[in-house]
Amino acid sequence: MHIVDIIIFLLFTGGVVAFGCSFFKRKGTSDEFTSAGRSLPGWVVGMSIFATYVSSISYLGYPGKAFAGDWNAFVFSLSIPIASYFAARYFVPFYRSQDSISAYSFLEHRFGPWARIYASSCYLLTQVARTGSILYLLALPMNVLLGWNIQTIIIVTSVAIVLYSMLGGMKAVIWTEAIQGLILIGGALVCMFILLFEMPEGPAQTFSIAVEEGKFSLGSFGSSLSESTFWVCLIYGVFTNLQNYGIDQSYVQRYHTAKSEKEAKFSALFGGYLFIPVSAVFFMIGTGLYAFYKVHPGALPDGLGADYVFPFFIVNELPVGLTGLLIASIFAAGMSTIATSVTSSSTIILTDYYQRFRKNAGNRERMLVLKLSSVGIGIAGILVAFAFMSVESALDAWWALASIFSGGMLGLFLLGYVSKKARNFDAVLGVICGVILVCWIVISPFVHANLAIVFGTLLIFLVGFLSANLFYKRRKRAL
């Protein structure tokens, strides 16, 4: 790696950490740490939502999927407008009217403490898995570039991100994410255009090769539920994104940071819709990589995994300066998402667990819990990142873990939100049935693993809804 590229990369990453730390307040409050004083403009919050979504999972995983296969995974992105609409129409006003910043306080109000603990624990497991997968994908390009030990890169990166997240709180996270979002978009566009115009016969050659070999395919339109068809990917995307926008603390917490409800609604729409064209750029990069190495046979080492192809191209084909920019862009994508996971997870640990036993904890004590929780999440993410070193596709592994750990908790939320008759017994019955089904899908996959969240959500809601109406009629007759 050229010294110029190293300087660009270090200046960016060091600058981000320093900028995030600049938000540190010696006498800051826990409310400022978790909600940024509800003072941020909508476009900044929206860019933050976008940057959180575009993690290194997208930056490296999407090109890897397109290189090895086709655009089937892009169908996931097409489901986002549905979730964004529901977020702006229903979720934002609902959560901003709540007293607690926790996304799961509503569940306790409807069904009792167990429901809040169940949902928040599922969320924490999901965030630890996400943090680990991103830390791993951040380490890949640096390992290829400089030969540094992957475990060392994972540890150093985690420490740096946790540092500014812990010191600056949500305001630091959101503002740094807004800057990182702009940089990662610029880096992705530059790389895509270089790939297209580096082809011997120009950009048309890439499209010709891709069309000829079906690289733009969105997947089979068949009815199979055991394969990653168009419909499986779309349905999975709808349920996952509804869960993200509707009950994911990372998103809900951002709704509270906007200075008004109107700005919060705009942020949900802006962040969601922006992801669609940018994810298309990532898939185009993967397709471009396939075409590039097809017309340059022998340039790609044998046995190189799909997730490593993009970093390999960055190292060997980009001119001096752009290599540093692209690596900085990948780090921008990953750092933003990890910072969000750390801050939102520490918020949940404080609001949903610690304050349950220490309701009268003072500000200093709450701040200490937030900071220690940030460190704990960082350590857990490091351990998961080490485990990811043995997987074949980071994107597939993350999607499977997200589907499993979510446990269909969207179904529990919808049951409480939609059915006014549902009570504690109905919710417990629904969750038990849903968790059993999710475990069954994992152990004996009779459908695609990504559909665990779909069937878990539907079963929890339907069992709870039917139980509520059945027992409601019985109670009514008894009266």
Short mmCIF file of C-alpha atoms in Angstrom, two decimals:
data_model
loop_
_atom_site.label_atom_id
_atom_site.label_comp_id
_atom_site.label_asym_id
_atom_site.label_seq_id
_atom_site.Cartn_x
_atom_site.Cartn_y
_atom_site.Cartn_z
CA MET A 1 0.00 0.00 0.00
CA HIS A 2 1.47 3.33 -1.10
CA ILE A 3 2.38 5.86 1.58
CA VAL A 4 -0.14 8.32 0.08
CA ASP A 5 -2.95 5.79 0.50
CA ILE A 6 -1.90 5.09 4.08
CA ILE A 7 -1.91 8.81 4.86
CA ILE A 8 -5.38 9.29 3.34
CA PHE A 9 -6.75 6.33 5.26
CA LEU A 10 -5.19 7.34 8.58
CA LEU A 11 -6.25 10.97 8.20
CA PHE A 12 -9.84 9.92 7.61
CA THR A 13 -10.16 7.35 10.36
CA GLY A 14 -8.22 9.47 12.84
CA GLY A 15 -10.28 12.49 11.89
CA VAL A 16 -13.56 10.63 12.43
CA VAL A 17 -12.49 9.43 15.86
CA ALA A 18 -11.29 12.92 16.82
CA PHE A 19 -14.48 14.53 15.49
CA GLY A 20 -16.64 12.10 17.44
CA CYS A 21 -14.64 12.68 20.63
CA SER A 22 -15.07 16.45 20.21
CA PHE A 23 -18.71 16.07 21.29
CA PHE A 24 -17.61 14.95 24.73
CA LYS A 25 -19.10 16.97 27.60
CA ARG A 26 -17.66 16.67 31.07
CA LYS A 27 -21.07 17.42 32.56
CA GLY A 28 -23.19 15.74 29.91
CA THR A 29 -26.47 14.08 30.87
CA SER A 30 -27.74 10.61 30.04
CA ASP A 31 -30.61 12.18 28.07
CA GLU A 32 -28.14 14.06 25.86
CA PHE A 33 -26.14 10.87 25.44
CA THR A 34 -29.14 8.85 24.25
CA SER A 35 -31.30 11.38 22.35
CA ALA A 36 -28.91 14.25 21.41
CA GLY A 37 -31.25 16.71 23.09
CA ARG A 38 -33.86 16.22 20.32
CA SER A 39 -32.15 18.97 18.36
CA LEU A 40 -30.93 17.48 15.07
CA PRO A 41 -32.16 18.37 11.56
CA GLY A 42 -33.97 15.70 9.56
CA TRP A 43 -31.41 15.38 6.75
CA VAL A 44 -28.63 14.64 9.24
CA VAL A 45 -30.72 11.99 10.99
CA GLY A 46 -31.74 10.57 7.59
CA MET A 47 -28.13 10.36 6.44
CA SER A 48 -27.36 8.66 9.73
CA ILE A 49 -30.09 6.06 9.11
CA PHE A 50 -28.68 5.50 5.63
CA ALA A 51 -25.09 5.19 6.86
CA THR A 52 -26.19 2.71 9.53
CA TYR A 53 -27.82 0.58 6.86
CA VAL A 54 -24.83 0.73 4.52
CA SER A 55 -22.40 -1.18 6.69
CA SER A 56 -19.34 -3.04 5.49
CA ILE A 57 -21.79 -5.93 5.08
CA SER A 58 -23.17 -3.96 2.13
CA TYR A 59 -19.86 -2.53 0.97
CA LEU A 60 -18.11 -5.90 0.72
CA GLY A 61 -20.91 -8.44 1.00
CA TYR A 62 -23.06 -7.07 -1.84
CA PRO A 63 -20.23 -6.93 -4.40
CA GLY A 64 -19.21 -10.41 -3.25
CA LYS A 65 -22.74 -11.75 -3.82
CA ALA A 66 -23.01 -10.12 -7.27
CA PHE A 67 -19.56 -11.37 -8.25
CA ALA A 68 -20.29 -14.97 -7.23
CA GLY A 69 -23.90 -15.00 -8.41
CA ASP A 70 -26.44 -12.43 -9.56
CA TRP A 71 -28.58 -9.55 -8.27
CA ASN A 72 -30.95 -11.75 -6.26
CA ALA A 73 -29.91 -10.12 -2.97
CA PHE A 74 -30.77 -6.67 -4.43
CA VAL A 75 -34.44 -7.63 -4.10
CA PHE A 76 -33.96 -7.08 -0.37
CA SER A 77 -33.37 -3.37 -1.08
CA LEU A 78 -36.59 -3.10 -3.09
CA SER A 79 -38.60 -3.82 0.06
CA ILE A 80 -37.33 -0.74 1.88
CA PRO A 81 -39.90 1.77 0.49
CA ILE A 82 -42.67 -0.25 2.16
CA ALA A 83 -40.96 -0.06 5.55
CA SER A 84 -40.04 3.61 5.09
CA TYR A 85 -43.65 4.52 4.35
CA PHE A 86 -44.97 2.73 7.43
CA ALA A 87 -42.24 4.32 9.53
CA ALA A 88 -43.17 7.85 8.47
CA ARG A 89 -46.91 7.18 8.61
CA TYR A 90 -47.20 5.23 11.84
CA PHE A 91 -43.98 4.43 13.71
CA VAL A 92 -42.48 7.91 14.05
CA PRO A 93 -45.61 9.57 15.55
CA PHE A 94 -46.16 6.55 17.79
CA TYR A 95 -42.68 6.46 19.29
CA ARG A 96 -42.32 10.22 19.68
CA SER A 97 -45.48 10.18 21.77
CA GLN A 98 -43.98 7.63 24.19
CA ASP A 99 -42.35 8.70 27.45
CA SER A 100 -39.41 6.29 27.19
CA ILE A 101 -36.67 6.30 24.56
CA SER A 102 -36.68 2.50 24.65
CA ALA A 103 -38.44 0.86 21.72
CA TYR A 104 -39.65 -1.90 24.01
CA SER A 105 -41.34 0.03 26.83
CA PHE A 106 -44.60 -0.25 24.88
CA LEU A 107 -44.43 -4.05 25.11
CA GLU A 108 -44.13 -3.89 28.89
CA HIS A 109 -47.14 -1.60 29.03
CA ARG A 110 -49.20 -4.02 26.93
CA PHE A 111 -48.05 -7.43 28.14
CA GLY A 112 -45.81 -7.01 31.16
CA PRO A 113 -42.05 -6.97 31.92
CA TRP A 114 -41.36 -10.35 30.27
CA ALA A 115 -42.32 -9.00 26.83
CA ARG A 116 -39.93 -6.07 27.13
CA ILE A 117 -37.10 -8.33 28.30
CA TYR A 118 -37.77 -10.83 25.53
CA ALA A 119 -37.70 -8.19 22.77
CA SER A 120 -34.73 -6.25 24.15
CA SER A 121 -32.66 -9.43 24.61
CA CYS A 122 -33.40 -10.42 20.99
CA TYR A 123 -32.29 -6.95 19.94
CA LEU A 124 -29.03 -7.15 21.91
CA LEU A 125 -28.18 -10.54 20.42
CA THR A 126 -28.84 -9.18 16.93
CA GLN A 127 -26.62 -6.15 17.48
CA VAL A 128 -23.74 -8.20 18.85
CA ALA A 129 -23.95 -10.45 15.77
CA ARG A 130 -24.09 -7.41 13.50
CA THR A 131 -21.15 -5.74 15.21
CA GLY A 132 -19.06 -8.89 14.90
CA SER A 133 -19.83 -9.39 11.23
CA ILE A 134 -18.95 -5.79 10.40
CA LEU A 135 -15.72 -5.82 12.39
CA TYR A 136 -14.70 -8.91 10.45
CA LEU A 137 -15.51 -7.33 7.09
CA LEU A 138 -13.61 -4.18 8.07
CA ALA A 139 -10.52 -6.25 8.78
CA LEU A 140 -10.55 -8.02 5.40
CA PRO A 141 -9.28 -5.17 3.18
CA MET A 142 -6.57 -4.16 5.64
CA ASN A 143 -5.41 -7.75 5.84
CA VAL A 144 -5.18 -7.87 2.04
CA LEU A 145 -3.58 -4.43 1.81
CA LEU A 146 -0.95 -4.57 4.53
CA GLY A 147 -0.87 -8.18 5.65
CA TRP A 148 -1.80 -7.18 9.19
CA ASN A 149 -3.21 -9.83 11.46
CA ILE A 150 -7.04 -9.90 11.17
CA GLN A 151 -7.56 -10.35 14.92
CA THR A 152 -5.38 -7.33 15.67
CA ILE A 153 -7.25 -5.16 13.18
CA ILE A 154 -10.58 -6.22 14.68
CA ILE A 155 -9.48 -5.31 18.21
CA VAL A 156 -7.95 -1.92 17.29
CA THR A 157 -10.95 -0.94 15.16
CA SER A 158 -13.41 -1.85 17.90
CA VAL A 159 -11.50 0.14 20.50
CA ALA A 160 -11.41 3.25 18.29
CA ILE A 161 -15.13 3.13 17.50
CA VAL A 162 -16.18 2.42 21.08
CA LEU A 163 -14.01 5.33 22.23
CA TYR A 164 -15.83 8.09 20.35
CA SER A 165 -19.24 6.42 20.79
CA MET A 166 -18.68 6.26 24.53
CA LEU A 167 -17.42 9.83 24.81
CA GLY A 168 -19.74 11.67 22.41
CA GLY A 169 -22.99 9.75 22.68
CA MET A 170 -25.76 9.81 20.07
CA LYS A 171 -24.98 13.32 18.80
CA ALA A 172 -21.41 12.30 17.98
CA VAL A 173 -22.60 9.08 16.34
CA ILE A 174 -25.17 10.79 14.12
CA TRP A 175 -22.97 13.67 12.96
CA THR A 176 -20.03 11.40 12.19
CA GLU A 177 -22.39 9.06 10.33
CA ALA A 178 -23.64 11.93 8.18
CA ILE A 179 -20.07 12.68 7.09
CA GLN A 180 -19.24 9.00 6.67
CA GLY A 181 -22.35 8.54 4.52
CA LEU A 182 -21.17 11.17 2.04
CA ILE A 183 -17.69 9.67 1.86
CA LEU A 184 -18.88 6.11 1.33
CA ILE A 185 -21.24 7.18 -1.48
CA GLY A 186 -18.40 9.05 -3.19
CA GLY A 187 -16.02 6.11 -2.84
CA ALA A 188 -18.53 3.60 -4.23
CA LEU A 189 -19.36 5.78 -7.26
CA VAL A 190 -15.68 6.33 -8.07
CA CYS A 191 -14.97 2.61 -7.94
CA MET A 192 -17.98 1.72 -10.10
CA PHE A 193 -17.02 4.16 -12.83
CA ILE A 194 -13.40 3.01 -12.80
CA LEU A 195 -14.52 -0.60 -13.23
CA LEU A 196 -16.81 0.29 -16.13
CA PHE A 197 -14.33 2.48 -18.02
CA GLU A 198 -11.34 0.18 -17.45
CA MET A 199 -12.92 -2.47 -19.66
CA PRO A 200 -11.09 -2.84 -23.02
CA GLU A 201 -14.25 -2.08 -25.00
CA GLY A 202 -15.74 0.40 -22.54
CA PRO A 203 -18.76 0.18 -20.18
CA ALA A 204 -20.93 -1.57 -22.77
CA GLN A 205 -18.71 -4.63 -22.54
CA THR A 206 -19.56 -5.07 -18.86
CA PHE A 207 -23.29 -4.99 -19.56
CA SER A 208 -22.89 -7.31 -22.54
CA ILE A 209 -21.08 -9.93 -20.45
CA ALA A 210 -23.51 -9.54 -17.54
CA VAL A 211 -26.60 -9.93 -19.73
CA GLU A 212 -25.14 -12.88 -21.60
CA GLU A 213 -24.40 -14.77 -18.36
CA GLY A 214 -27.54 -13.75 -16.43
CA LYS A 215 -25.67 -11.66 -13.86
CA PHE A 216 -28.53 -9.16 -13.62
CA SER A 217 -31.05 -11.84 -12.67
CA LEU A 218 -33.16 -11.05 -9.60
CA GLY A 219 -33.59 -14.76 -8.91
CA SER A 220 -36.14 -17.40 -9.76
CA PHE A 221 -39.81 -16.43 -9.64
CA GLY A 222 -40.74 -19.98 -8.66
CA SER A 223 -42.74 -20.93 -5.59
CA SER A 224 -40.00 -22.80 -3.71
CA LEU A 225 -39.55 -21.68 -0.10
CA SER A 226 -36.30 -23.57 0.42
CA GLU A 227 -34.26 -21.52 -2.06
CA SER A 228 -33.37 -17.83 -2.29
CA THR A 229 -35.95 -16.99 -4.93
CA PHE A 230 -37.16 -13.49 -5.78
CA TRP A 231 -40.18 -13.95 -3.52
CA VAL A 232 -38.21 -15.37 -0.59
CA CYS A 233 -35.80 -12.44 -0.74
CA LEU A 234 -38.61 -9.87 -1.08
CA ILE A 235 -40.71 -11.28 1.75
CA TYR A 236 -37.67 -11.57 3.98
CA GLY A 237 -36.80 -7.96 3.16
CA VAL A 238 -40.30 -6.67 3.93
CA PHE A 239 -40.41 -8.34 7.35
CA THR A 240 -36.81 -7.48 8.24
CA ASN A 241 -37.17 -3.84 7.25
CA LEU A 242 -40.51 -3.47 9.00
CA GLN A 243 -38.77 -4.79 12.08
CA ASN A 244 -35.85 -2.40 11.56
CA TYR A 245 -38.04 0.67 11.19
CA GLY A 246 -40.75 -0.46 13.58
CA ILE A 247 -39.05 -2.00 16.60
CA ASP A 248 -35.27 -1.73 16.17
CA GLN A 249 -33.80 0.52 18.86
CA SER A 250 -31.18 1.85 16.42
CA TYR A 251 -33.94 3.43 14.32
CA VAL A 252 -36.40 4.29 17.08
CA GLN A 253 -33.70 6.15 18.98
CA ARG A 254 -33.04 8.28 15.91
CA TYR A 255 -36.70 9.26 15.68
CA HIS A 256 -36.24 10.86 19.10
CA THR A 257 -33.15 12.85 18.10
CA ALA A 258 -34.87 14.89 15.37
CA LYS A 259 -35.98 18.37 16.42
CA SER A 260 -39.59 17.82 15.30
CA GLU A 261 -41.96 15.07 14.21
CA LYS A 262 -41.91 16.41 10.65
CA GLU A 263 -38.10 16.22 10.56
CA ALA A 264 -38.21 12.69 12.00
CA LYS A 265 -40.64 11.54 9.28
CA PHE A 266 -38.42 13.05 6.61
CA SER A 267 -35.38 11.27 8.04
CA ALA A 268 -37.11 7.87 7.84
CA LEU A 269 -38.05 8.39 4.18
CA PHE A 270 -34.76 9.98 3.15
CA GLY A 271 -32.56 7.35 4.78
CA GLY A 272 -34.57 4.46 3.37
CA TYR A 273 -34.96 5.64 -0.21
CA LEU A 274 -31.33 6.68 -0.51
CA PHE A 275 -30.24 3.13 0.21
CA ILE A 276 -31.86 1.75 -2.98
CA PRO A 277 -29.69 3.50 -5.61
CA VAL A 278 -26.57 3.16 -3.47
CA SER A 279 -27.08 -0.59 -3.00
CA ALA A 280 -27.54 -0.84 -6.79
CA VAL A 281 -24.08 0.74 -7.11
CA PHE A 282 -22.62 -1.95 -4.84
CA PHE A 283 -24.19 -4.73 -6.92
CA MET A 284 -22.94 -3.03 -10.08
CA ILE A 285 -19.44 -3.07 -8.60
CA GLY A 286 -19.74 -6.85 -8.07
CA THR A 287 -20.98 -7.35 -11.62
CA GLY A 288 -18.20 -5.11 -12.90
CA LEU A 289 -15.63 -7.13 -10.99
CA TYR A 290 -16.91 -10.31 -12.61
CA ALA A 291 -16.68 -8.82 -16.12
CA PHE A 292 -13.27 -7.24 -15.42
CA TYR A 293 -11.65 -10.47 -14.30
CA LYS A 294 -13.34 -12.43 -17.09
CA VAL A 295 -11.55 -10.34 -19.70
CA HIS A 296 -8.34 -10.46 -17.61
CA PRO A 297 -7.99 -14.21 -17.02
CA GLY A 298 -5.30 -15.19 -14.54
CA ALA A 299 -5.31 -11.81 -12.79
CA LEU A 300 -7.36 -13.18 -9.90
CA PRO A 301 -5.61 -15.68 -7.59
CA ASP A 302 -7.11 -19.15 -7.46
CA GLY A 303 -9.26 -19.91 -4.42
CA LEU A 304 -9.87 -16.25 -3.50
CA GLY A 305 -13.20 -15.95 -1.69
CA ALA A 306 -15.92 -13.74 -3.15
CA ASP A 307 -15.78 -11.33 -0.19
CA TYR A 308 -12.04 -10.80 -0.87
CA VAL A 309 -12.35 -9.93 -4.57
CA PHE A 310 -13.28 -6.28 -4.07
CA PRO A 311 -10.41 -5.61 -1.63
CA PHE A 312 -8.05 -7.39 -4.05
CA PHE A 313 -9.18 -5.10 -6.87
CA ILE A 314 -8.73 -2.04 -4.70
CA VAL A 315 -5.15 -3.06 -3.90
CA ASN A 316 -4.03 -4.07 -7.36
CA GLU A 317 -6.01 -1.98 -9.86
CA LEU A 318 -6.81 1.43 -8.39
CA PRO A 319 -4.39 4.32 -8.81
CA VAL A 320 -2.51 5.80 -5.85
CA GLY A 321 -4.80 7.92 -3.67
CA LEU A 322 -8.00 6.20 -4.70
CA THR A 323 -6.99 3.04 -2.86
CA GLY A 324 -6.81 5.04 0.36
CA LEU A 325 -10.16 6.68 -0.42
CA LEU A 326 -11.89 3.35 -1.02
CA ILE A 327 -10.50 1.78 2.13
CA ALA A 328 -11.61 4.90 4.02
CA SER A 329 -15.07 4.49 2.46
CA ILE A 330 -15.30 0.88 3.62
CA PHE A 331 -14.27 1.93 7.09
CA ALA A 332 -16.83 4.73 6.99
CA ALA A 333 -19.57 2.22 6.27
CA GLY A 334 -18.52 -0.11 9.05
CA MET A 335 -17.68 2.46 11.70
CA SER A 336 -21.05 4.16 11.42
CA THR A 337 -23.02 0.96 11.93
CA ILE A 338 -20.88 -0.30 14.81
CA ALA A 339 -21.11 3.07 16.56
CA THR A 340 -24.90 2.92 16.26
CA SER A 341 -25.06 -0.62 17.64
CA VAL A 342 -22.83 0.30 20.57
CA THR A 343 -24.78 3.43 21.54
CA SER A 344 -28.27 1.98 21.09
CA SER A 345 -27.37 -1.28 22.85
CA SER A 346 -25.93 0.60 25.83
CA THR A 347 -29.15 2.63 25.95
CA ILE A 348 -31.22 -0.55 26.12
CA ILE A 349 -29.02 -2.02 28.85
CA LEU A 350 -29.61 1.14 30.90
CA THR A 351 -33.33 1.64 30.30
CA ASP A 352 -34.56 -1.95 30.07
CA TYR A 353 -32.30 -3.65 32.59
CA TYR A 354 -30.33 -1.44 34.98
CA GLN A 355 -33.06 1.09 35.70
CA ARG A 356 -35.49 -1.74 36.37
CA PHE A 357 -33.57 -2.33 39.62
CA ARG A 358 -32.19 1.19 40.15
CA LYS A 359 -35.08 3.46 39.25
CA ASN A 360 -33.67 6.40 41.20
CA ALA A 361 -30.13 6.21 39.80
CA GLY A 362 -28.53 9.62 39.44
CA ASN A 363 -27.12 11.08 36.23
CA ARG A 364 -23.52 10.20 37.08
CA GLU A 365 -24.48 6.59 37.75
CA ARG A 366 -26.49 6.35 34.53
CA MET A 367 -23.60 7.76 32.50
CA LEU A 368 -21.25 5.20 34.04
CA VAL A 369 -23.62 2.38 33.08
CA LEU A 370 -23.86 3.70 29.51
CA LYS A 371 -20.08 3.81 29.12
CA LEU A 372 -19.41 0.42 30.69
CA SER A 373 -22.16 -1.09 28.53
CA SER A 374 -20.52 0.39 25.43
CA VAL A 375 -17.27 -1.35 26.33
CA GLY A 376 -19.10 -4.63 26.98
CA ILE A 377 -20.83 -4.57 23.59
CA GLY A 378 -17.50 -3.82 21.93
CA ILE A 379 -15.85 -6.84 23.55
CA ALA A 380 -18.76 -9.13 22.62
CA GLY A 381 -18.55 -7.88 19.03
CA ILE A 382 -14.84 -8.72 18.90
CA LEU A 383 -15.51 -12.33 19.95
CA VAL A 384 -18.23 -12.73 17.31
CA ALA A 385 -15.90 -11.22 14.68
CA PHE A 386 -13.34 -13.90 15.47
CA ALA A 387 -16.03 -16.54 14.90
CA PHE A 388 -16.93 -15.00 11.51
CA MET A 389 -13.44 -15.80 10.23
CA SER A 390 -14.60 -19.38 9.56
CA VAL A 391 -17.73 -18.58 7.47
CA GLU A 392 -17.90 -18.76 3.67
CA SER A 393 -20.15 -15.73 3.06
CA ALA A 394 -20.40 -12.99 5.65
CA LEU A 395 -23.63 -11.66 4.12
CA ASP A 396 -25.37 -15.05 4.23
CA ALA A 397 -24.18 -15.66 7.80
CA TRP A 398 -25.41 -12.25 8.95
CA TRP A 399 -28.82 -12.65 7.32
CA ALA A 400 -29.26 -16.06 8.93
CA LEU A 401 -28.25 -14.80 12.40
CA ALA A 402 -30.46 -11.71 12.09
CA SER A 403 -33.44 -13.86 11.14
CA ILE A 404 -32.85 -16.27 14.04
CA PHE A 405 -32.05 -13.79 16.82
CA SER A 406 -34.93 -11.51 15.95
CA GLY A 407 -37.17 -14.37 17.08
CA GLY A 408 -40.22 -12.92 15.35
CA MET A 409 -40.44 -10.09 17.89
CA LEU A 410 -42.11 -7.97 15.21
CA GLY A 411 -45.11 -10.29 15.61
CA LEU A 412 -45.28 -9.46 19.32
CA PHE A 413 -45.18 -5.73 18.58
CA LEU A 414 -47.88 -6.01 15.90
CA LEU A 415 -50.05 -8.06 18.25
CA GLY A 416 -49.87 -5.34 20.90
CA TYR A 417 -50.30 -2.52 18.37
CA VAL A 418 -53.12 -3.97 16.26
CA SER A 419 -55.16 -6.11 18.68
CA LYS A 420 -56.67 -4.19 21.59
CA LYS A 421 -58.12 -7.45 22.97
CA ALA A 422 -54.78 -9.26 23.30
CA ARG A 423 -53.60 -9.80 26.87
CA ASN A 424 -50.58 -11.30 28.58
CA PHE A 425 -51.70 -14.93 28.14
CA ASP A 426 -52.29 -14.45 24.40
CA ALA A 427 -48.87 -12.89 23.91
CA VAL A 428 -47.08 -15.62 25.89
CA LEU A 429 -48.83 -18.34 23.89
CA GLY A 430 -47.94 -16.65 20.61
CA VAL A 431 -44.27 -16.17 21.53
CA ILE A 432 -43.88 -19.78 22.69
CA CYS A 433 -45.30 -21.05 19.40
CA GLY A 434 -43.19 -18.61 17.39
CA VAL A 435 -39.91 -19.48 19.15
CA ILE A 436 -40.58 -23.22 18.72
CA LEU A 437 -41.16 -22.69 15.00
CA VAL A 438 -37.98 -20.60 14.60
CA CYS A 439 -35.94 -23.29 16.37
CA TRP A 440 -37.52 -25.94 14.15
CA ILE A 441 -36.59 -24.02 11.01
CA VAL A 442 -33.01 -23.66 12.24
CA ILE A 443 -32.62 -27.32 13.25
CA SER A 444 -34.52 -28.86 10.34
CA PRO A 445 -34.65 -26.26 7.55
CA PHE A 446 -37.79 -27.17 5.64
CA VAL A 447 -37.81 -23.60 4.33
CA HIS A 448 -35.00 -21.12 3.65
CA ALA A 449 -33.34 -20.01 6.92
CA ASN A 450 -34.05 -16.34 6.10
CA LEU A 451 -37.77 -17.07 6.36
CA ALA A 452 -37.48 -17.82 10.08
CA ILE A 453 -38.32 -14.18 10.83
CA VAL A 454 -41.31 -14.31 8.45
CA PHE A 455 -42.93 -17.45 9.83
CA GLY A 456 -42.00 -16.58 13.42
CA THR A 457 -43.61 -13.16 13.10
CA LEU A 458 -46.77 -14.48 11.43
CA LEU A 459 -47.24 -17.31 13.91
CA ILE A 460 -46.78 -15.10 16.98
CA PHE A 461 -49.28 -12.59 15.66
CA LEU A 462 -51.87 -15.11 14.43
CA VAL A 463 -51.77 -17.34 17.52
CA GLY A 464 -51.99 -14.32 19.83
CA PHE A 465 -54.72 -12.70 17.76
CA LEU A 466 -56.87 -15.84 17.55
CA SER A 467 -56.36 -16.59 21.23
CA ALA A 468 -57.31 -13.04 22.18
CA ASN A 469 -60.55 -13.13 20.18
CA LEU A 470 -61.47 -16.62 21.38
CA PHE A 471 -61.00 -15.83 25.07
CA TYR A 472 -62.50 -12.35 24.65
CA LYS A 473 -65.76 -13.92 23.48
CA ARG A 474 -65.69 -16.36 26.37
CA ARG A 475 -65.08 -13.59 28.89
CA LYS A 476 -67.88 -11.57 27.33
CA ARG A 477 -70.32 -14.51 27.57
CA ALA A 478 -69.28 -15.13 31.17
CA LEU A 479 -70.22 -11.56 32.02
#
